[in-house]
Amino acid sequence: MTITQDSSAPLVVVVGVTGNQGGSVVKALSESDKSYRIRGLTRDTTKPTARALAAAGVQLVAVALTSENAAAAREAFKAADIVFVVTNYWEHLDVNREVAEGKMLIDAAKAVGIGLFIWSGLESIINVSHGKYPNVHHFNGKGEITEYGRQSGIPFVNVQSGWYAVNFWKLDGMKPTRVEDGTYVLALPVGPQTLLPVIDTPNDYGLFVREAIESPEFGPGSEVLTSGEDITIGDMISQLAEITGKKIVYARISDGDFMTATGLPHRIALEVLESLKYHEECGYYAGKTTADSRRHLARPTRTWSDFVRSTDWSSVLV
Ligand SMILES: NC(=O)c1ccc[n+]([C@@H]2O[C@H](COP(=O)([O-])OP(=O)(O)OC[C@H]3O[C@@H](n4cnc5c(N)ncnc54)[C@H](OP(=O)(O)O)[C@@H]3O)[C@@H](O)[C@H]2O)c1
Ligand SMILES: *[C@@H]1O[C@H](CO)[C@@H](O)[C@H](O)[C@H]1NC(C)=O
């Protein structure tokens, strides 16, 4: 990785730097032939991921980005040319908190006069589905933050995150389970033709953020839709079976059976259920294509089959 300390290079502040998306942003910018200074924000600069980033030249700053810490957020954004922001719904499952923190970070960036605000948004499913699926809070909240950012007047780009390839490998209720010796089933409440923008997030999400920064086709006011490959669930399963040599079948199950199988509390299971049904009926990106967003990438993205080949499935296909 090459990250500069040279003060003539743009300063990029990365929220969530120890996570999947923020870490990927650092990876992609350090691959660039352009130079960047990077300031990474984490609550814990002593954890191994943070230490590794510091060793690679990222300036680590310890800060908890909560609503009562707005002054610390402004301080952390000070002198930045670009900020990348992601919020983490799954840590607290509180959409009001996610929206408040997202808006606080937009206000902080506005207060320090940021050059470019890059936000990891998602669609407002309640709006796109015209109220049919009201409970997908991790999408709806991010949609609300996007709207606030657009109206705030700051230079704002929405780099929406695709469907993590690891979901089918590590999320309960969404990974293949063994039904009998040598046979596995992936059981979901949608049809196998459901198309998803699947992305190997740590490897490729940041590539799209780099594109938003470096490519003149993007920039303030634009939207980037990330995807390693747009692929149907049925094709994902058949490729997984072929590459691993296992017998894996796809089954469409009822909504109720799916919710029970997730083992999640009712309201979270409902959120996951509605998100899948929305993806089937409306499309993950509300029917928008990812083609334009892929046109100026600095290198190819990993496909689903690339991800399958580079992953050890022994803990899943046991
Ligand atoms: N799974 C999917 O398919 C999918 C698809 C699209 C979008 N998403 C969204 O992705 C988001 C999570 O992103 P991720 O995967 O990059 O998360 P992650 O790997 O779990 O990392 C979360 C990052 O956020 C930081 N963070 C969290 N709360 C913070 C706070 N209060 N102050 C400062 N830093 C904080 C953490 O830093 P420290 O812990 O080091 O402090 C960490 O770096 C979720 O909101 C989810 O909805 C997921
Ligand atoms: C959702 O729709 C309502 C009603 O049209 C609108 O006021 C709101 O701004 C929309 N929200 C988002 C996040 O698009």
Tab-separated table of C-alpha atoms and ligand atoms in Angstrom:
chain	number	residue	atom	x	y	z
A	1	MET	CA	0.000	0.000	0.000
A	2	THR	CA	1.232	3.499	-0.715
A	3	ILE	CA	-0.400	6.255	1.263
A	4	THR	CA	1.392	9.583	1.392
A	5	GLN	CA	1.941	12.051	4.248
A	6	ASP	CA	2.708	14.824	1.732
A	7	SER	CA	0.511	17.808	2.582
A	8	SER	CA	-0.008	18.651	-1.095
A	9	ALA	CA	-2.030	15.431	-1.551
A	10	PRO	CA	-5.795	15.501	-0.898
A	11	LEU	CA	-6.795	14.453	2.620
A	12	VAL	CA	-9.482	11.765	2.673
A	13	VAL	CA	-11.213	11.052	5.984
A	14	VAL	CA	-12.604	7.520	6.148
A	15	VAL	CA	-15.360	6.657	8.621
A	16	GLY	CA	-15.605	2.934	9.425
A	17	VAL	CA	-11.985	2.433	8.397
A	18	THR	CA	-11.687	-0.847	10.332
A	19	GLY	CA	-14.783	-2.251	8.598
A	20	ASN	CA	-15.637	-3.884	5.274
A	21	GLN	CA	-16.473	-0.735	3.332
A	22	GLY	CA	-14.075	1.765	4.887
A	23	GLY	CA	-11.229	-0.753	4.684
A	24	SER	CA	-12.007	-1.268	1.023
A	25	VAL	CA	-11.876	2.491	0.419
A	26	VAL	CA	-8.355	2.572	1.889
A	27	LYS	CA	-7.334	-0.407	-0.256
A	28	ALA	CA	-8.637	1.179	-3.467
A	29	LEU	CA	-7.093	4.602	-2.832
A	30	SER	CA	-3.753	3.059	-1.959
A	31	GLU	CA	-3.853	1.156	-5.282
A	32	SER	CA	-4.294	4.437	-7.171
A	33	ASP	CA	-1.513	6.143	-9.108
A	34	LYS	CA	-2.770	9.382	-7.538
A	35	SER	CA	-1.545	10.158	-4.021
A	36	TYR	CA	-3.823	10.538	-1.035
A	37	ARG	CA	-3.398	11.280	2.627
A	38	ILE	CA	-5.819	9.172	4.627
A	39	ARG	CA	-7.204	9.820	8.095
A	40	GLY	CA	-9.105	6.812	9.429
A	41	LEU	CA	-11.673	7.057	12.222
A	42	THR	CA	-12.298	4.251	14.713
A	43	ARG	CA	-13.386	4.021	18.332
A	44	ASP	CA	-10.396	1.819	19.088
A	45	THR	CA	-7.013	2.613	17.563
A	46	THR	CA	-5.385	-0.297	19.418
A	47	LYS	CA	-7.259	-3.116	17.684
A	48	PRO	CA	-5.251	-5.198	15.186
A	49	THR	CA	-7.039	-3.868	12.063
A	50	ALA	CA	-6.375	-0.305	13.223
A	51	ARG	CA	-2.720	-1.038	13.958
A	52	ALA	CA	-2.250	-2.590	10.513
A	53	LEU	CA	-3.740	0.511	8.880
A	54	ALA	CA	-1.496	2.795	10.912
A	55	ALA	CA	1.514	0.746	9.848
A	56	ALA	CA	0.443	1.286	6.224
A	57	GLY	CA	0.420	5.065	6.662
A	58	VAL	CA	-3.176	5.818	7.653
A	59	GLN	CA	-3.424	8.466	10.406
A	60	LEU	CA	-5.730	6.849	12.944
A	61	VAL	CA	-7.998	9.072	15.048
A	62	ALA	CA	-10.036	7.687	17.944
A	63	VAL	CA	-13.579	9.038	17.966
A	64	ALA	CA	-17.090	7.740	18.685
A	65	LEU	CA	-19.347	9.225	16.017
A	66	THR	CA	-22.546	9.570	17.997
A	67	SER	CA	-25.035	12.441	18.068
A	68	GLU	CA	-23.744	13.839	21.344
A	69	ASN	CA	-20.212	13.912	19.887
A	70	ALA	CA	-20.891	16.325	17.018
A	71	ALA	CA	-18.003	18.573	18.045
A	72	ALA	CA	-15.590	15.641	17.903
A	73	ALA	CA	-16.934	14.724	14.451
A	74	ARG	CA	-16.282	18.268	13.199
A	75	GLU	CA	-12.765	18.094	14.641
A	76	ALA	CA	-12.166	14.731	12.940
A	77	PHE	CA	-13.320	16.161	9.581
A	78	LYS	CA	-11.216	19.329	9.887
A	79	ALA	CA	-8.991	20.132	6.857
A	80	ALA	CA	-10.384	17.164	4.921
A	81	ASP	CA	-10.906	17.478	1.172
A	82	ILE	CA	-13.058	14.363	0.966
A	83	VAL	CA	-14.945	12.314	3.551
A	84	PHE	CA	-16.314	8.806	3.169
A	85	VAL	CA	-19.190	7.948	5.513
A	86	VAL	CA	-20.894	4.646	6.311
A	87	THR	CA	-23.239	4.026	9.256
A	88	ASN	CA	-23.672	0.646	10.896
A	89	TYR	CA	-27.343	-0.184	11.548
A	90	TRP	CA	-26.579	-3.775	12.525
A	91	GLU	CA	-24.557	-2.771	15.566
A	92	HIS	CA	-27.614	-1.299	17.356
A	93	LEU	CA	-30.707	-2.021	15.168
A	94	ASP	CA	-32.061	1.466	15.876
A	95	VAL	CA	-33.060	3.312	12.695
A	96	ASN	CA	-33.646	6.610	14.498
A	97	ARG	CA	-30.118	6.470	15.826
A	98	GLU	CA	-28.709	5.597	12.385
A	99	VAL	CA	-30.535	8.512	10.736
A	100	ALA	CA	-29.550	10.970	13.496
A	101	GLU	CA	-25.884	9.974	13.248
A	102	GLY	CA	-25.909	10.163	9.448
A	103	LYS	CA	-27.421	13.651	9.527
A	104	MET	CA	-24.977	14.718	12.243
A	105	LEU	CA	-22.056	13.656	10.011
A	106	ILE	CA	-23.492	15.606	7.057
A	107	ASP	CA	-23.857	18.687	9.269
A	108	ALA	CA	-20.280	18.252	10.518
A	109	ALA	CA	-18.957	18.043	6.956
A	110	LYS	CA	-20.960	21.114	5.989
A	111	ALA	CA	-19.614	23.056	8.979
A	112	VAL	CA	-15.996	22.423	7.967
A	113	GLY	CA	-16.660	23.087	4.269
A	114	ILE	CA	-15.911	19.671	2.814
A	115	GLY	CA	-14.955	19.364	-0.882
A	116	LEU	CA	-16.702	16.049	-1.486
A	117	PHE	CA	-18.927	13.935	0.762
A	118	ILE	CA	-19.163	10.294	-0.265
A	119	TRP	CA	-22.018	8.464	1.363
A	120	SER	CA	-22.761	4.729	1.414
A	121	GLY	CA	-26.515	4.860	0.886
A	122	LEU	CA	-29.281	2.432	0.063
A	123	GLU	CA	-32.736	2.860	-1.514
A	124	SER	CA	-35.772	3.874	0.524
A	125	ILE	CA	-37.660	0.582	0.136
A	126	ILE	CA	-40.815	1.936	1.738
A	127	ASN	CA	-40.939	4.608	-0.966
A	128	VAL	CA	-39.893	2.504	-3.948
A	129	SER	CA	-42.413	-0.214	-3.016
A	130	HIS	CA	-45.117	2.440	-2.434
A	131	GLY	CA	-45.522	1.322	1.157
A	132	LYS	CA	-45.801	-2.405	0.439
A	133	TYR	CA	-42.579	-3.164	2.347
A	134	PRO	CA	-42.345	-0.629	5.191
A	135	ASN	CA	-40.056	-2.516	7.598
A	136	VAL	CA	-36.646	-2.598	5.917
A	137	HIS	CA	-35.174	-0.018	8.246
A	138	HIS	CA	-31.535	-0.454	7.231
A	139	PHE	CA	-32.512	0.640	3.719
A	140	ASN	CA	-35.165	3.244	4.600
A	141	GLY	CA	-32.944	5.019	7.106
A	142	LYS	CA	-30.087	5.259	4.617
A	143	GLY	CA	-32.548	6.591	2.021
A	144	GLU	CA	-33.541	9.304	4.456
A	145	ILE	CA	-29.903	10.229	5.061
A	146	THR	CA	-29.342	10.380	1.280
A	147	GLU	CA	-32.232	12.798	0.905
A	148	TYR	CA	-30.903	14.970	3.734
A	149	GLY	CA	-27.444	15.011	2.152
A	150	ARG	CA	-28.798	15.981	-1.270
A	151	GLN	CA	-30.773	18.855	0.250
A	152	SER	CA	-27.925	20.027	2.485
A	153	GLY	CA	-26.158	21.762	-0.382
A	154	ILE	CA	-22.796	20.030	0.212
A	155	PRO	CA	-21.037	18.296	-2.721
A	156	PHE	CA	-22.612	14.877	-2.199
A	157	VAL	CA	-22.180	11.526	-3.976
A	158	ASN	CA	-24.164	8.435	-3.086
A	159	VAL	CA	-22.110	5.265	-3.611
A	160	GLN	CA	-24.725	2.625	-2.857
A	161	SER	CA	-23.471	-0.664	-1.512
A	162	GLY	CA	-24.389	-3.887	-3.315
A	163	TRP	CA	-25.328	-7.217	-1.771
A	164	TYR	CA	-22.375	-8.635	0.166
A	165	ALA	CA	-21.154	-11.923	-1.310
A	166	VAL	CA	-20.444	-13.141	2.238
A	167	ASN	CA	-24.164	-13.057	3.093
A	168	PHE	CA	-24.642	-16.496	1.510
A	169	TRP	CA	-21.683	-17.739	3.448
A	170	LYS	CA	-22.190	-16.337	6.912
A	171	LEU	CA	-25.746	-15.121	7.598
A	172	ASP	CA	-28.032	-17.593	9.362
A	173	GLY	CA	-31.108	-18.353	7.273
A	174	MET	CA	-29.268	-17.222	4.151
A	175	LYS	CA	-26.622	-19.853	3.753
A	176	PRO	CA	-26.954	-23.407	2.478
A	177	THR	CA	-27.761	-25.964	5.155
A	178	ARG	CA	-27.175	-29.705	5.088
A	179	VAL	CA	-30.341	-31.732	4.549
A	180	GLU	CA	-28.764	-35.162	4.247
A	181	ASP	CA	-25.301	-36.541	3.668
A	182	GLY	CA	-23.756	-34.736	0.756
A	183	THR	CA	-26.824	-32.616	-0.060
A	184	TYR	CA	-27.434	-28.995	0.860
A	185	VAL	CA	-30.338	-26.657	0.352
A	186	LEU	CA	-30.531	-22.878	0.153
A	187	ALA	CA	-34.096	-22.006	1.095
A	188	LEU	CA	-35.374	-18.457	0.560
A	189	PRO	CA	-38.813	-16.839	0.195
A	190	VAL	CA	-38.125	-15.592	-3.371
A	191	GLY	CA	-37.722	-17.171	-6.791
A	192	PRO	CA	-34.304	-18.258	-8.141
A	193	GLN	CA	-34.551	-15.616	-10.894
A	194	THR	CA	-34.112	-12.858	-8.277
A	195	LEU	CA	-31.224	-10.703	-9.462
A	196	LEU	CA	-28.689	-9.265	-6.991
A	197	PRO	CA	-25.742	-6.856	-7.389
A	198	VAL	CA	-23.292	-9.151	-5.627
A	199	ILE	CA	-20.051	-7.612	-4.414
A	200	ASP	CA	-16.972	-8.879	-2.627
A	201	THR	CA	-17.073	-5.775	-0.448
A	202	PRO	CA	-13.574	-5.705	1.118
A	203	ASN	CA	-12.016	-6.233	-2.300
A	204	ASP	CA	-14.204	-4.087	-4.542
A	205	TYR	CA	-16.500	-1.552	-2.834
A	206	GLY	CA	-13.708	1.023	-2.564
A	207	LEU	CA	-13.013	0.746	-6.273
A	208	PHE	CA	-16.321	2.521	-6.895
A	209	VAL	CA	-15.493	5.187	-4.307
A	210	ARG	CA	-12.190	5.734	-6.110
A	211	GLU	CA	-14.140	6.070	-9.360
A	212	ALA	CA	-16.453	8.649	-7.754
A	213	ILE	CA	-13.381	10.669	-6.720
A	214	GLU	CA	-11.233	10.310	-9.829
A	215	SER	CA	-13.601	9.980	-12.752
A	216	PRO	CA	-15.058	13.231	-14.161
A	217	GLU	CA	-18.256	11.356	-15.097
A	218	PHE	CA	-19.095	11.259	-11.414
A	219	GLY	CA	-18.629	13.806	-8.636
A	220	PRO	CA	-21.121	16.028	-6.793
A	221	GLY	CA	-24.779	15.161	-7.338
A	222	SER	CA	-24.060	11.764	-8.867
A	223	GLU	CA	-24.956	8.262	-7.786
A	224	VAL	CA	-22.792	5.152	-8.136
A	225	LEU	CA	-24.347	1.672	-7.935
A	226	THR	CA	-21.800	-0.915	-6.859
A	227	SER	CA	-21.710	-4.532	-7.960
A	228	GLY	CA	-19.044	-7.114	-8.631
A	229	GLU	CA	-21.505	-8.903	-10.872
A	230	ASP	CA	-25.277	-8.779	-11.295
A	231	ILE	CA	-26.346	-12.401	-10.986
A	232	THR	CA	-29.483	-14.371	-10.112
A	233	ILE	CA	-29.685	-16.408	-6.936
A	234	GLY	CA	-30.279	-19.534	-9.042
A	235	ASP	CA	-27.050	-18.974	-10.989
A	236	MET	CA	-25.165	-18.283	-7.761
A	237	ILE	CA	-26.266	-21.628	-6.373
A	238	SER	CA	-25.487	-23.602	-9.520
A	239	GLN	CA	-22.010	-22.032	-9.727
A	240	LEU	CA	-21.413	-22.708	-6.050
A	241	ALA	CA	-22.357	-26.363	-6.573
A	242	GLU	CA	-20.180	-26.691	-9.655
A	243	ILE	CA	-17.084	-25.093	-8.120
A	244	THR	CA	-17.279	-26.861	-4.750
A	245	GLY	CA	-18.406	-30.181	-6.256
A	246	LYS	CA	-21.293	-30.383	-3.748
A	247	LYS	CA	-24.937	-31.107	-4.429
A	248	ILE	CA	-26.775	-27.888	-3.563
A	249	VAL	CA	-30.391	-27.250	-4.448
A	250	TYR	CA	-32.446	-24.107	-4.270
A	251	ALA	CA	-35.871	-24.150	-2.630
A	252	ARG	CA	-38.453	-21.392	-2.485
A	253	ILE	CA	-40.117	-21.518	0.909
A	254	SER	CA	-43.002	-19.633	2.482
A	255	ASP	CA	-42.495	-16.290	4.176
A	256	GLY	CA	-43.329	-17.756	7.582
A	257	ASP	CA	-40.977	-20.724	7.180
A	258	PHE	CA	-38.178	-18.382	6.154
A	259	MET	CA	-38.704	-16.105	9.139
A	260	THR	CA	-38.606	-19.075	11.514
A	261	ALA	CA	-35.511	-20.516	9.813
A	262	THR	CA	-33.532	-17.308	10.309
A	263	GLY	CA	-33.725	-17.778	14.072
A	264	LEU	CA	-33.883	-13.987	14.375
A	265	PRO	CA	-36.260	-11.960	16.556
A	266	HIS	CA	-39.542	-11.325	14.717
A	267	ARG	CA	-38.937	-7.705	13.771
A	268	ILE	CA	-35.465	-8.418	12.377
A	269	ALA	CA	-36.641	-11.512	10.512
A	270	LEU	CA	-39.446	-9.393	9.010
A	271	GLU	CA	-36.898	-6.800	7.914
A	272	VAL	CA	-34.800	-9.460	6.160
A	273	LEU	CA	-37.887	-11.093	4.621
A	274	GLU	CA	-39.203	-7.823	3.212
A	275	SER	CA	-35.793	-6.890	1.817
A	276	LEU	CA	-35.614	-10.138	-0.172
A	277	LYS	CA	-39.165	-9.761	-1.503
A	278	TYR	CA	-38.401	-6.182	-2.471
A	279	HIS	CA	-35.266	-7.302	-4.364
A	280	GLU	CA	-37.393	-9.803	-6.286
A	281	GLU	CA	-40.252	-7.439	-7.092
A	282	CYS	CA	-38.609	-4.029	-7.514
A	283	GLY	CA	-34.902	-4.807	-7.966
A	284	TYR	CA	-32.163	-4.070	-5.415
A	285	TYR	CA	-31.460	-0.693	-7.040
A	286	ALA	CA	-35.148	-0.024	-7.781
A	287	GLY	CA	-34.720	-1.153	-11.395
A	288	LYS	CA	-31.661	1.023	-12.154
A	289	THR	CA	-28.798	-0.683	-13.982
A	290	THR	CA	-25.214	-0.807	-12.710
A	291	ALA	CA	-23.703	-0.520	-16.233
A	292	ASP	CA	-22.815	3.199	-16.088
A	293	SER	CA	-21.284	2.800	-12.642
A	294	ARG	CA	-18.910	0.082	-13.840
A	295	ARG	CA	-17.630	1.900	-16.932
A	296	HIS	CA	-14.702	3.820	-15.398
A	297	LEU	CA	-13.401	1.378	-12.807
A	298	ALA	CA	-9.617	1.141	-12.486
A	299	ARG	CA	-9.601	-2.664	-12.530
A	300	PRO	CA	-12.089	-5.514	-12.947
A	301	THR	CA	-14.283	-6.502	-9.995
A	302	ARG	CA	-14.507	-10.014	-8.591
A	303	THR	CA	-17.416	-12.070	-9.887
A	304	TRP	CA	-19.447	-14.418	-7.694
A	305	SER	CA	-17.454	-17.383	-9.002
A	306	ASP	CA	-14.177	-15.558	-8.183
A	307	PHE	CA	-15.494	-15.064	-4.645
A	308	VAL	CA	-16.543	-18.711	-4.365
A	309	ARG	CA	-13.109	-19.877	-5.516
A	310	SER	CA	-11.262	-17.622	-3.057
A	311	THR	CA	-13.426	-18.637	-0.065
A	312	ASP	CA	-13.024	-21.641	2.211
A	313	TRP	CA	-16.512	-23.192	2.292
A	314	SER	CA	-15.607	-26.003	4.674
A	315	SER	CA	-17.317	-24.331	7.638
A	316	VAL	CA	-20.565	-23.892	5.656
A	317	LEU	CA	-20.714	-26.989	3.443
A	318	VAL	CA	-19.833	-29.339	6.296
B	1	LIG	N1	-24.658	-7.116	4.274
B	1	LIG	C1	-25.019	-6.509	3.153
B	1	LIG	O1	-25.329	-7.144	2.141
B	1	LIG	C2	-25.052	-4.995	3.091
B	1	LIG	C3	-25.348	-4.415	1.868
B	1	LIG	C4	-25.364	-3.030	1.764
B	1	LIG	C5	-25.121	-2.254	2.876
B	1	LIG	N2	-24.856	-2.833	4.070
B	1	LIG	C6	-24.632	-1.921	5.214
B	1	LIG	O2	-23.283	-1.878	5.565
B	1	LIG	C7	-23.218	-1.216	6.832
B	1	LIG	C8	-22.027	-1.742	7.592
B	1	LIG	O3	-20.848	-1.462	6.876
B	1	LIG	P1	-19.559	-2.415	7.026
B	1	LIG	O4	-19.905	-3.782	6.513
B	1	LIG	O5	-18.410	-1.707	6.457
B	1	LIG	O6	-19.475	-2.493	8.628
B	1	LIG	P2	-18.457	-3.272	9.566
B	1	LIG	O7	-17.471	-4.064	8.769
B	1	LIG	O8	-19.259	-3.960	10.597
B	1	LIG	O9	-17.670	-2.066	10.253
B	1	LIG	C9	-18.343	-1.030	10.922
B	1	LIG	C10	-17.392	0.144	10.985
B	1	LIG	O10	-18.070	1.290	11.503
B	1	LIG	C11	-17.323	1.817	12.591
B	1	LIG	N3	-18.255	2.366	13.556
B	1	LIG	C12	-19.455	1.842	13.927
B	1	LIG	N4	-20.042	2.628	14.826
B	1	LIG	C13	-19.217	3.681	15.037
B	1	LIG	C14	-19.259	4.837	15.869
B	1	LIG	N5	-20.298	5.070	16.687
B	1	LIG	N6	-18.226	5.703	15.821
B	1	LIG	C15	-17.169	5.478	15.022
B	1	LIG	N7	-17.071	4.411	14.207
B	1	LIG	C16	-18.083	3.519	14.224
B	1	LIG	C17	-16.544	0.637	13.138
B	1	LIG	O11	-15.386	1.158	13.764
B	1	LIG	P3	-14.770	0.585	15.143
B	1	LIG	O12	-15.570	-0.627	15.550
B	1	LIG	O13	-13.348	0.260	14.798
B	1	LIG	O14	-14.894	1.716	16.089
B	1	LIG	C18	-16.205	-0.122	11.872
B	1	LIG	O15	-15.057	0.426	11.244
B	1	LIG	C19	-24.541	-1.495	7.524
B	1	LIG	O16	-25.202	-0.293	7.864
B	1	LIG	C20	-25.332	-2.292	6.482
B	1	LIG	O17	-26.709	-1.938	6.460
B	1	LIG	C21	-24.779	-4.187	4.190
B	2	LIG	C1	-40.482	9.242	0.476
B	2	LIG	O1	-41.712	9.720	-0.022
B	2	LIG	C2	-42.240	10.815	0.712
B	2	LIG	C3	-43.625	11.096	0.184
B	2	LIG	O2	-43.584	11.313	-1.202
B	2	LIG	C4	-41.299	12.002	0.579
B	2	LIG	O3	-41.767	13.091	1.320
B	2	LIG	C5	-39.926	11.593	1.105
B	2	LIG	O4	-39.047	12.648	0.879
B	2	LIG	C6	-39.425	10.330	0.429
B	2	LIG	N1	-38.233	9.883	1.115
B	2	LIG	C7	-37.158	9.407	0.504
B	2	LIG	C8	-36.048	8.991	1.387
B	2	LIG	O5	-37.062	9.291	-0.700
